[in-house]
Short mmCIF file of C-alpha atoms in Angstrom, two decimals:
data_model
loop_
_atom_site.label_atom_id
_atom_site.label_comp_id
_atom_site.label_asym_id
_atom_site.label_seq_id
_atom_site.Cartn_x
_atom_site.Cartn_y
_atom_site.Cartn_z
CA UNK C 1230 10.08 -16.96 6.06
CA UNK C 1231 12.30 -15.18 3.68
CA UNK C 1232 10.47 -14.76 0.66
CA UNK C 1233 10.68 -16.11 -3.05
CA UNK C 1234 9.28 -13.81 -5.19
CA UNK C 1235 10.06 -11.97 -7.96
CA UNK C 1236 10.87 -8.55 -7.28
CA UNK C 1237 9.07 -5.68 -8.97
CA UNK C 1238 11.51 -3.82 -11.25
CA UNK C 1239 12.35 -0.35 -11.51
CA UNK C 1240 10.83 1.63 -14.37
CA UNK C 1241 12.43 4.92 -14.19
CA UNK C 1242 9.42 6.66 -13.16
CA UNK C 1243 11.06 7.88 -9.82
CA UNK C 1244 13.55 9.34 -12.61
CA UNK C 1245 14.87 13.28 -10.92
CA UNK C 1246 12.04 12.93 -8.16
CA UNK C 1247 13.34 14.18 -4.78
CA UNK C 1248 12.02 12.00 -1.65
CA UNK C 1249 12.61 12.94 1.83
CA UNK C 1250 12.67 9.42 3.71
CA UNK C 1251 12.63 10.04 7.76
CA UNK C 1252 14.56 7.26 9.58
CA UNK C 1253 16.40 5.65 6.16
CA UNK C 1254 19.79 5.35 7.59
CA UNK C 1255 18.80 1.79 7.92
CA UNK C 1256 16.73 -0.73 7.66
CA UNK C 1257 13.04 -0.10 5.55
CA UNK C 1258 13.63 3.31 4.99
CA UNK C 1259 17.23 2.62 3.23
CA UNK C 1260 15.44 0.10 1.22
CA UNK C 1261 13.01 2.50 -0.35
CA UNK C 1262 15.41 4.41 -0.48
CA UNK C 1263 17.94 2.08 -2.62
CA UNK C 1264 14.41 1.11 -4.78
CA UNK C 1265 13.66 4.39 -5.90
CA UNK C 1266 17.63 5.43 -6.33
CA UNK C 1267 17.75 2.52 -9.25
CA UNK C 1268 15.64 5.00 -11.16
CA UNK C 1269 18.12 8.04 -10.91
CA UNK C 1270 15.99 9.86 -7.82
CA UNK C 1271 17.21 12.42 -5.28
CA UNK C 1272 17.00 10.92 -2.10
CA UNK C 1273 17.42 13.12 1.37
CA UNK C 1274 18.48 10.73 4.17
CA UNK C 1275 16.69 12.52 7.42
CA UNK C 1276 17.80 10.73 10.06
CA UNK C 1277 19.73 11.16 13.36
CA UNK C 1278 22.28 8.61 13.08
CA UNK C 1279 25.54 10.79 12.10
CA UNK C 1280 27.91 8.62 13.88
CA UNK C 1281 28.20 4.59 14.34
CA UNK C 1282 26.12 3.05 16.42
CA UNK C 1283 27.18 0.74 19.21
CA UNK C 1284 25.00 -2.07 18.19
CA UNK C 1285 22.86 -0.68 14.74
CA UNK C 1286 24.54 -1.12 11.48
CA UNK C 1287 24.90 2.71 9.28
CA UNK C 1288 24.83 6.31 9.29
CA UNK C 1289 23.06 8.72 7.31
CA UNK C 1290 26.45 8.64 5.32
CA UNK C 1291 27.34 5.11 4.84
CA UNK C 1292 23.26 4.96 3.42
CA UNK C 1293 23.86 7.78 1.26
CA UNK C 1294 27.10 6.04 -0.23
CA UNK C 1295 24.81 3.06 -0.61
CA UNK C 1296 22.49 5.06 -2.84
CA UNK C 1297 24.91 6.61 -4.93
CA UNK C 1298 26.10 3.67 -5.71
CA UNK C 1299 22.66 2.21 -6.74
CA UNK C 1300 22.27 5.70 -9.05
CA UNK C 1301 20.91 8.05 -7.06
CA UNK C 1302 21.60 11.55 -5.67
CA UNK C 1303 21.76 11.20 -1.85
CA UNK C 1304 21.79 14.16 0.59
CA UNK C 1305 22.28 13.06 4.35
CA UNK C 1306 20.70 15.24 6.55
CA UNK C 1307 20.70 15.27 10.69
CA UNK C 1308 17.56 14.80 11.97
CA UNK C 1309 15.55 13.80 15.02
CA UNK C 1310 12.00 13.88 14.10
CA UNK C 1311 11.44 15.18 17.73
CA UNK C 1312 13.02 18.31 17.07
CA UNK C 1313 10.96 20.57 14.75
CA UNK C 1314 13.66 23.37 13.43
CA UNK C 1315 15.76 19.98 12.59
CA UNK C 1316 12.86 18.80 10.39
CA UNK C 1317 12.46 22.30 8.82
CA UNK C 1318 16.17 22.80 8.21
CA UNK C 1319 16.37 19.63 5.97
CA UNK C 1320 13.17 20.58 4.21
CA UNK C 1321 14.82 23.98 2.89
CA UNK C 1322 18.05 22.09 2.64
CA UNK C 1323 16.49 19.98 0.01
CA UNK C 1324 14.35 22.40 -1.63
CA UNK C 1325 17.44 24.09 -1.86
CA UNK C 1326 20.14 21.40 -2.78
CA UNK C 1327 17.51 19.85 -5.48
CA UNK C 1328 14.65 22.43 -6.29
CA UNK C 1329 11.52 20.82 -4.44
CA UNK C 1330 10.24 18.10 -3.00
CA UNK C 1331 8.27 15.32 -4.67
CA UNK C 1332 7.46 12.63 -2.08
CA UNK C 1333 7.71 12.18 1.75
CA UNK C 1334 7.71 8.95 3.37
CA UNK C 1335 7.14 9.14 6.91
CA UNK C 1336 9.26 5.67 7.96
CA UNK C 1337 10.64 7.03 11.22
CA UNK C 1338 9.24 5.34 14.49
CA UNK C 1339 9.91 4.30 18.00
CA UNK C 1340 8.76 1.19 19.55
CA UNK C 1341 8.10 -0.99 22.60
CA UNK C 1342 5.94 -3.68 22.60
CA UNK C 1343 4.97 -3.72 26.37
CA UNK C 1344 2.00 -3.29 28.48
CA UNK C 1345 0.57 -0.33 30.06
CA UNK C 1346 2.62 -1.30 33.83
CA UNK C 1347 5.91 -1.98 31.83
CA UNK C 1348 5.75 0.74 29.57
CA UNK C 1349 8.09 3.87 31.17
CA UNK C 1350 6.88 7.11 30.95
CA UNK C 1351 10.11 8.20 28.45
CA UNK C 1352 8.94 5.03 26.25
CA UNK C 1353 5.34 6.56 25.73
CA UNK C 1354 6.88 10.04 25.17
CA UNK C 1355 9.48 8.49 22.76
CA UNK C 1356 6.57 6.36 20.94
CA UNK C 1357 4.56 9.75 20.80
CA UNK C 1358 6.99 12.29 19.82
CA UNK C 1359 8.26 9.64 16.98
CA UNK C 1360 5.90 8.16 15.07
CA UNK C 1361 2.45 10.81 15.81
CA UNK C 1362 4.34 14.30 16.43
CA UNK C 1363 6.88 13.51 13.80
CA UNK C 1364 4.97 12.37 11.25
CA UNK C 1365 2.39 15.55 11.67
CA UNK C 1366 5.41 18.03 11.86
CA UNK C 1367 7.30 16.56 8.90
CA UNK C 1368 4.34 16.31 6.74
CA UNK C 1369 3.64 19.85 7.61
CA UNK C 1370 6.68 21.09 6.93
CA UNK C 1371 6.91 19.33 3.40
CA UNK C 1372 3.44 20.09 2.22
CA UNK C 1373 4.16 23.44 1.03
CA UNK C 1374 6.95 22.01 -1.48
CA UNK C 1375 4.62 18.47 -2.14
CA UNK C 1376 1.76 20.74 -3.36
CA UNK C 1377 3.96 22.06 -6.29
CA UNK C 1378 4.73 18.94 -7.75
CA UNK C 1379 3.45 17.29 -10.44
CA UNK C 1380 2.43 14.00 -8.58
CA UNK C 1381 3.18 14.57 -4.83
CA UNK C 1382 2.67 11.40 -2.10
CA UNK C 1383 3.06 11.11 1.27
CA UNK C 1384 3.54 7.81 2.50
CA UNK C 1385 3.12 6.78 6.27
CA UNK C 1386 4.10 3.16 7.27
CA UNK C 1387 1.79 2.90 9.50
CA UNK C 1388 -1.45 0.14 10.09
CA UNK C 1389 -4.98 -0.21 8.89
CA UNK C 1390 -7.60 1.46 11.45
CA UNK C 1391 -8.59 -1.68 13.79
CA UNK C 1392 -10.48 -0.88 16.67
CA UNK C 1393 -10.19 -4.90 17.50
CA UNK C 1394 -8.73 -4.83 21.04
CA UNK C 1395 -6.20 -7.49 21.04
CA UNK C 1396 -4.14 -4.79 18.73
CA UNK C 1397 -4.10 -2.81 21.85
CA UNK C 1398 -3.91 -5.43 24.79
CA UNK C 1399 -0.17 -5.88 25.08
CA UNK C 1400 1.36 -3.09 24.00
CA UNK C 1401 -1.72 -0.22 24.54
CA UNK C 1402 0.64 3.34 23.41
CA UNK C 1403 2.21 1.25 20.79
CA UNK C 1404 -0.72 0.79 18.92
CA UNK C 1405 -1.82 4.49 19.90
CA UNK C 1406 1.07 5.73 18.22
CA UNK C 1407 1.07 4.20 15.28
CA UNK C 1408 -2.48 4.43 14.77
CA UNK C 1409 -1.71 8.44 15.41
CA UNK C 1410 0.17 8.35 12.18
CA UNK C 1411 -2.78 6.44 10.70
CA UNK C 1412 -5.28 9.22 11.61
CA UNK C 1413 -2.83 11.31 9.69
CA UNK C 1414 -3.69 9.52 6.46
CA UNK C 1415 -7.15 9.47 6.73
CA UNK C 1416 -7.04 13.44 7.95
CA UNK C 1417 -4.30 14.62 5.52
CA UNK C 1418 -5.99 12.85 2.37
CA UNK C 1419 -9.23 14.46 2.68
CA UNK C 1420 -7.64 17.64 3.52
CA UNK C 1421 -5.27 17.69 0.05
CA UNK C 1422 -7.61 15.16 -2.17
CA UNK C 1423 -6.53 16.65 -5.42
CA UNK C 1424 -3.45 17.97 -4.76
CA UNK C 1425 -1.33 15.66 -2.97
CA UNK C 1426 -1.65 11.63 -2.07
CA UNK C 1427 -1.47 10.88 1.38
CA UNK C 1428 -1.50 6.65 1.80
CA UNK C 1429 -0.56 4.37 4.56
CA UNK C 1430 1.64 0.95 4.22
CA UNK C 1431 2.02 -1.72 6.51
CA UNK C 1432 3.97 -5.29 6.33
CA UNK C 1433 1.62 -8.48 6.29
CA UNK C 1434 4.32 -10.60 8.53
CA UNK C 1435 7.26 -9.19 10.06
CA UNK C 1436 10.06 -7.47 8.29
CA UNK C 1437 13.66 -8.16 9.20
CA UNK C 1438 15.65 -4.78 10.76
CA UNK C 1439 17.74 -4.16 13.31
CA UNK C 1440 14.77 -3.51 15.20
CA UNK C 1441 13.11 -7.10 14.83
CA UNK C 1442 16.97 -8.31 16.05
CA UNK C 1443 17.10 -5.93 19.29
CA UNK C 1444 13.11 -7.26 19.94
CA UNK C 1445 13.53 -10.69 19.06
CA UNK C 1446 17.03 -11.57 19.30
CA UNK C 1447 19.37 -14.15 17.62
CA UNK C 1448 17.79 -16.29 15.15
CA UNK C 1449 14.49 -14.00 14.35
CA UNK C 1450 15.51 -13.06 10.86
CA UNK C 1451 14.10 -16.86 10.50
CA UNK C 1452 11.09 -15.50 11.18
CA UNK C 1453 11.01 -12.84 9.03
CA UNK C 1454 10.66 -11.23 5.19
CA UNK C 1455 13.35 -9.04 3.74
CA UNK C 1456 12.74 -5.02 3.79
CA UNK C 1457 12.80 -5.58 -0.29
CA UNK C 1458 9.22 -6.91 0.03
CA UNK C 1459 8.15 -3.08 1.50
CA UNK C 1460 10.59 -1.30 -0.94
CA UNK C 1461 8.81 -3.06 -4.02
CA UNK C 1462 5.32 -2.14 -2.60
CA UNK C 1463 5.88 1.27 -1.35
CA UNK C 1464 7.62 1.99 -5.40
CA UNK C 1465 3.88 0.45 -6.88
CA UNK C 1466 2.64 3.10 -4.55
CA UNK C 1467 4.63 6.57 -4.87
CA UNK C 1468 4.45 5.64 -9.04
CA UNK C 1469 0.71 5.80 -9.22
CA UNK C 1470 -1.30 8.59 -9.57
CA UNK C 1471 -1.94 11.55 -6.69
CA UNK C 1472 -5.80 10.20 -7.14
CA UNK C 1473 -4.62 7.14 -5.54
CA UNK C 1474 -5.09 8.81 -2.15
CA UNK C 1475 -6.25 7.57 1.56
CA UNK C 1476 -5.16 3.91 1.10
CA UNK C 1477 -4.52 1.33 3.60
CA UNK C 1478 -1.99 -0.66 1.77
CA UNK C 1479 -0.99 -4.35 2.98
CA UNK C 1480 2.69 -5.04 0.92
CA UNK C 1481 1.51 -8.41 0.10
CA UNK C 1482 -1.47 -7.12 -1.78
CA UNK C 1483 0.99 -4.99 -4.12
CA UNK C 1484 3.01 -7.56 -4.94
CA UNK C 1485 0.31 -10.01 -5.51
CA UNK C 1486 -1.39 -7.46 -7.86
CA UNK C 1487 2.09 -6.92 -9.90
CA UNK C 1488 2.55 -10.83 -9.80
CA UNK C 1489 -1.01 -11.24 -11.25
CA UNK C 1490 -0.52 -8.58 -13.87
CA UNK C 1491 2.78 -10.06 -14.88
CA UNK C 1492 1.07 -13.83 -15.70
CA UNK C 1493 -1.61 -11.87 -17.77
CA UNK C 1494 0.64 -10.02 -19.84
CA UNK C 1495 1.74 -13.35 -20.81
CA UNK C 1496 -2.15 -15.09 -21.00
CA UNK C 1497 -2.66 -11.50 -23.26
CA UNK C 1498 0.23 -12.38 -25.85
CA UNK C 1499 -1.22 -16.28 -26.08
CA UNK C 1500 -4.47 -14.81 -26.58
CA UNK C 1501 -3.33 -12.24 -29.26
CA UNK C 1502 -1.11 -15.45 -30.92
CA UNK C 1503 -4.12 -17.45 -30.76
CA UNK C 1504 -6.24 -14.35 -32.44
CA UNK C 1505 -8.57 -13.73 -29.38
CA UNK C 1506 -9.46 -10.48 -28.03
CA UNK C 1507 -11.06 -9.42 -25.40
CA UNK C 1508 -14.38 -7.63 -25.39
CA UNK C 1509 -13.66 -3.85 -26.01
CA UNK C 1510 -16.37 -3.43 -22.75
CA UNK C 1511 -12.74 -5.28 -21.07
CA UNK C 1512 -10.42 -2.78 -22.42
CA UNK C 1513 -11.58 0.36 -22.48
CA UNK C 1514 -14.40 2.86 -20.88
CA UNK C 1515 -16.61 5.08 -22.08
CA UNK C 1516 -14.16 7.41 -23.20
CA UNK C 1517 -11.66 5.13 -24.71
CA UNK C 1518 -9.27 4.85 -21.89
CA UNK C 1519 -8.39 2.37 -20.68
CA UNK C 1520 -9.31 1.91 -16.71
CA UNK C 1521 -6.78 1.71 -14.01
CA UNK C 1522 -6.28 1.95 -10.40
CA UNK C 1523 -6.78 -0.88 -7.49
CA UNK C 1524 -10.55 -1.61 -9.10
CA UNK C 1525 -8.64 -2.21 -12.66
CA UNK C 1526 -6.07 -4.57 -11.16
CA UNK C 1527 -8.55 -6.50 -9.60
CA UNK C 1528 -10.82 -7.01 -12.09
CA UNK C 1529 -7.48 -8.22 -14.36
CA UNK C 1530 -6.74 -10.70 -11.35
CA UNK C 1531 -10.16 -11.99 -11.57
CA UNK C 1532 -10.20 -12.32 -15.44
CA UNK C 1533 -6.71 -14.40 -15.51
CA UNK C 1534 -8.24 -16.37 -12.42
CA UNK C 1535 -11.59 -17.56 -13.48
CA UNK C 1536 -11.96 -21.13 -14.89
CA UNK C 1537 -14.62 -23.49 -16.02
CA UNK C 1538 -14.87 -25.19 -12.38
CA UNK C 1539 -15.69 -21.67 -11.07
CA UNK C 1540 -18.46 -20.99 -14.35
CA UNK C 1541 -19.84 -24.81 -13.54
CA UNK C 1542 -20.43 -24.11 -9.68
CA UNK C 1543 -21.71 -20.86 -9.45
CA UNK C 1544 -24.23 -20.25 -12.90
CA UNK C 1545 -24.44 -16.72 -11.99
CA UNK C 1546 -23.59 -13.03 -13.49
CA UNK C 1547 -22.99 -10.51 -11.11
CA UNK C 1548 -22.64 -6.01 -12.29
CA UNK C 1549 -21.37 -3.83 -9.98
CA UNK C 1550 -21.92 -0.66 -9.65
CA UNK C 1551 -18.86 1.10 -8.18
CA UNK C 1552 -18.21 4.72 -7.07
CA UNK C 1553 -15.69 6.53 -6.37
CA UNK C 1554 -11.99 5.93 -7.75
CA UNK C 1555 -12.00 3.48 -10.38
CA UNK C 1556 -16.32 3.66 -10.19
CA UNK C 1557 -18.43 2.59 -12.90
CA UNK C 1558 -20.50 -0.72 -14.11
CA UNK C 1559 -17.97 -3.96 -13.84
CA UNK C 1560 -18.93 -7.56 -14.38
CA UNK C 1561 -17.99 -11.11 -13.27
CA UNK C 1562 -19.92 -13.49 -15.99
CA UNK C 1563 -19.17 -16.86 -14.16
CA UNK C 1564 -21.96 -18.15 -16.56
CA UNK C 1565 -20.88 -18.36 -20.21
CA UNK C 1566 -18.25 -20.57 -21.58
CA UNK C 1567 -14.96 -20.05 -19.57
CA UNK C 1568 -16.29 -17.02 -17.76
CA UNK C 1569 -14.96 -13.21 -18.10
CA UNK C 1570 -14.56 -9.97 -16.22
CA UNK C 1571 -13.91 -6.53 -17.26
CA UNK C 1572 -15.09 -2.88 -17.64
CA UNK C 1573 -18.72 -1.99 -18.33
CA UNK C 1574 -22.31 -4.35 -18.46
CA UNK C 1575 -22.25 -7.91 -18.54
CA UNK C 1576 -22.42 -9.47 -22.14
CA UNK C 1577 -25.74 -11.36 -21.23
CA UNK C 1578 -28.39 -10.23 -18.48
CA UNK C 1579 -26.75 -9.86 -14.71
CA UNK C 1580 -28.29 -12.24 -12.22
CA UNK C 1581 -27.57 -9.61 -9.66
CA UNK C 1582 -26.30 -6.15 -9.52
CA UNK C 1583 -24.31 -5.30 -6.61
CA UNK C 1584 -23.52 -1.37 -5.68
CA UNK C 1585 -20.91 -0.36 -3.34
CA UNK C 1586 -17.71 1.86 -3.15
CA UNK C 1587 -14.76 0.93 -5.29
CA UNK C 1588 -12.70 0.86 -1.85
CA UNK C 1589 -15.11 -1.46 -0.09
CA UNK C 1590 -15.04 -3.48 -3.30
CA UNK C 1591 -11.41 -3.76 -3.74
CA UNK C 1592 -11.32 -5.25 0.54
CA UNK C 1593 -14.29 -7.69 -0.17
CA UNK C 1594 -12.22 -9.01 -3.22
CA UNK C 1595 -9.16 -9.62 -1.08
CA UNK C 1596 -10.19 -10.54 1.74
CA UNK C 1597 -10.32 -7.75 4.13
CA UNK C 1598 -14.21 -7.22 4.05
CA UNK C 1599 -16.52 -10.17 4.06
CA UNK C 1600 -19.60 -9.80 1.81
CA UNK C 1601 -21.99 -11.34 4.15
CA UNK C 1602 -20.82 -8.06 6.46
CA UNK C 1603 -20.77 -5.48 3.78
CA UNK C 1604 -24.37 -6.25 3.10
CA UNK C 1605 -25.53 -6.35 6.88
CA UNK C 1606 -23.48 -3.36 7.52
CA UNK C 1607 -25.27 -1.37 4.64
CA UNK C 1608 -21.82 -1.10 2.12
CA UNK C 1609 -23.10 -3.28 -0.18
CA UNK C 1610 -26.73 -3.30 -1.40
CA UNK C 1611 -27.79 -6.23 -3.56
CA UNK C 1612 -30.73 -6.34 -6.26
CA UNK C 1613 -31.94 -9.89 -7.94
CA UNK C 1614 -31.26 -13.28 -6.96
CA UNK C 1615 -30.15 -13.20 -3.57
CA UNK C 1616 -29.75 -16.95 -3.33
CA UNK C 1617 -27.16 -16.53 -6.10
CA UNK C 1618 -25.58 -13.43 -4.31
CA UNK C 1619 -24.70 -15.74 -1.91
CA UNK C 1620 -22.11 -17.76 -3.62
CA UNK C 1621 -20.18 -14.72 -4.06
CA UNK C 1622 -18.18 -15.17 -0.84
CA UNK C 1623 -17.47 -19.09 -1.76
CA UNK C 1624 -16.66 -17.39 -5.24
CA UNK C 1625 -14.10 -14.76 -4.01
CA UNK C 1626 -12.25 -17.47 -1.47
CA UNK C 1627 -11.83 -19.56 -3.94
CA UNK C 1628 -10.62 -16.91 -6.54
CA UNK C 1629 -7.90 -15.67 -3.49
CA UNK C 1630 -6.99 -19.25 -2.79
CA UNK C 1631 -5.43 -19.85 -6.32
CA UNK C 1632 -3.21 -16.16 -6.00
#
């Protein structure tokens, strides 16, 4: 299952930033790691790994060679994220050795994927300590130095909140532990909203590490996706805005999003050729800027995916009215000629106006909240024709199916 894609390049805007990367000796920390060292950043290995390991490849050394090489400044630093005073030391260590601290990425974690009989008492202390103590205690101890920076992120690779209980079945304080580190997202990027970004990312399919070997044994990397797939989305991440806060960020989404973007850059330049332009209501908002953010992107992916199958079956324009990030009026007109999306009202009359959050908006569109739900569930209220509202899941699955 290695993957295909096109990797998202490097655009120098991790240029001089210091990140502090727990557990990036190896495996998907180094990869971050290596990502944001192709733009020139300051990268402070904190792991515990000083000498080789018996059967895991690198040290915080042979990583921080690694990412010298790749153009970055690398400072190893010996940590075990169960010891706090180790944390702290390599905090003012950095602050020290490179004046601040820009971004934290909380990649450190313990695992065992066994149930609650199997699981030994220094496994669910490990699993605790790790990935819920650590996190907490590292984030607190670079907060101080993330709050005077000019776009601060923390980023926790840790799972969307799902209270579904086959993710706790077979491996119970697993999935307590990681979901501890979740809670720290959704706690953390309330707490700082303005002032730091706090977001969670978490693989689609399994990533290959020395981890996945020791799990799964020979022959697993067969199974798996490279660690670039989680570098490439956790660099769309830490180079957005600090608004883009208290996310739950699958890696395939990002990299479908950049792959999307990248097609209608070149649909834009046809258009221009061809002397088309889109609406300015497309473009720009109220105040001339142009709109970004998750709501942005998906409203691009929708524009370069609509066709005149999609205008022919459904007959229907839908507004939205979003709030929060990214919030405003938005329109789908799957009714004129060819059919168009973008910023602001509809160019004819909306068959139905939609209202919901940007966020809940942004999961319906990929998949992660169904529409039929939303509106039973009270996210989405819906005013006009409802029979027409309808097609809008039918819409959407079709839209996903040709990304």
């Amino acid at each position: 299952m290695q993957s295909t894609e096109t990797h998202i390049p490097s655009s120098g805007r991790l240029a001089g930033c210091t990140l502090f990367i727990t557990g990036a000796s190896r495996g998907i920390g180094k990869a971050i790691a290596l990502k944001a060292a192709k733009d020139g950043a300051n990268i402070v290995i904190a792991a515990k790994t000083a000498e080789p390991h018996p059967t895991l490849p690198g040290t915080i050394y042979t990583a921080a060679e690694e990412i010298e090489a790749a153009g970055g400044k690398a400072l190893p630093c010996i940590v075990n994220v169960r010891e706090e005073q180790q944390i702290i030391s390599a905090v003012e260590k950095a602050v020290k050795t490179f004046g601040g601290i820009d971004i934290l990425v909380n990649n450190a974690s313990a695992i065992s994927l066994t149930g609650t009989l199997e699981t030994a008492t220094k496994k669910v202390n490990l699993m605790m300590d790790v990935n819920v103590r650590g996190t907490y205690l590292t984030s607190k101890a670079c907060l101080p130095y993330l709050r005077k920076s000019k776009n601060p992120h923390i980023l926790n690779l840790s799972p969307p909140m799902n209270l579904n209980p086959m993710w706790f079945k077979n491996h119970c304080a697993y999935t307590i532990s990681k979901y501890g580190m979740s809670m720290c997202v959704l706690g953390m990027a309330e707490e700082f909203r303005g002032e730091v970004a706090v977001n969670a990312l978490w693989p689609k399919t399994a990533i290959h590490t020395a981890a996945m070997d020791m799990l799964g044994g020979a022959g697993i990397e067969k199974q798996c996706r490279k660690t670039d797939i989680l570098a490439d989305a956790a660099y769309c991440i830490l180079t957005k805005p600090k608004t883009f806060t208290g996310n739950f960020i699958i890696d395939e989404v990002c990299k479908r999003i950049f792959k999307v973007r990248s097609k209608n850059i070149i649909f834009l330049v046809g258009a221009a050729q061809e002397g088309k332009k889109l609406s300015g209501s497309q473009q720009e908002g109220a105040d001339g800027a142009k709109p970004s953010g998750p709501v942005a992107e998906t409203f691009r992916v929708i524009q370069g995916a609509v066709n005149e199958e999609h205008v022919r079956s459904t007959q229907g324009v839908f507004q939205f009215e979003l709030s929060g990030d990214g919030g405003g009026t938005w329109y789908i007109d799957l009714k004129s000629k060819g059919g168009s999306a973008g910023f602001g009202k509809p160019p004819v009359a909306a068959d139905v106006v939609m209202s919901m959050s940007s966020t809940d908006f942004v999961k319906m569109f990929t998949g992660k909240l169904k529409p039929t739900l939303a509106f039973m569930s009270g996210k989405l209220r819906i005013k006009g024709n409802m029979a027409l509202a309808m097609k809008l899941e039918k819409m959407l699955s079709q839209l996903n199916a040709k990304l």
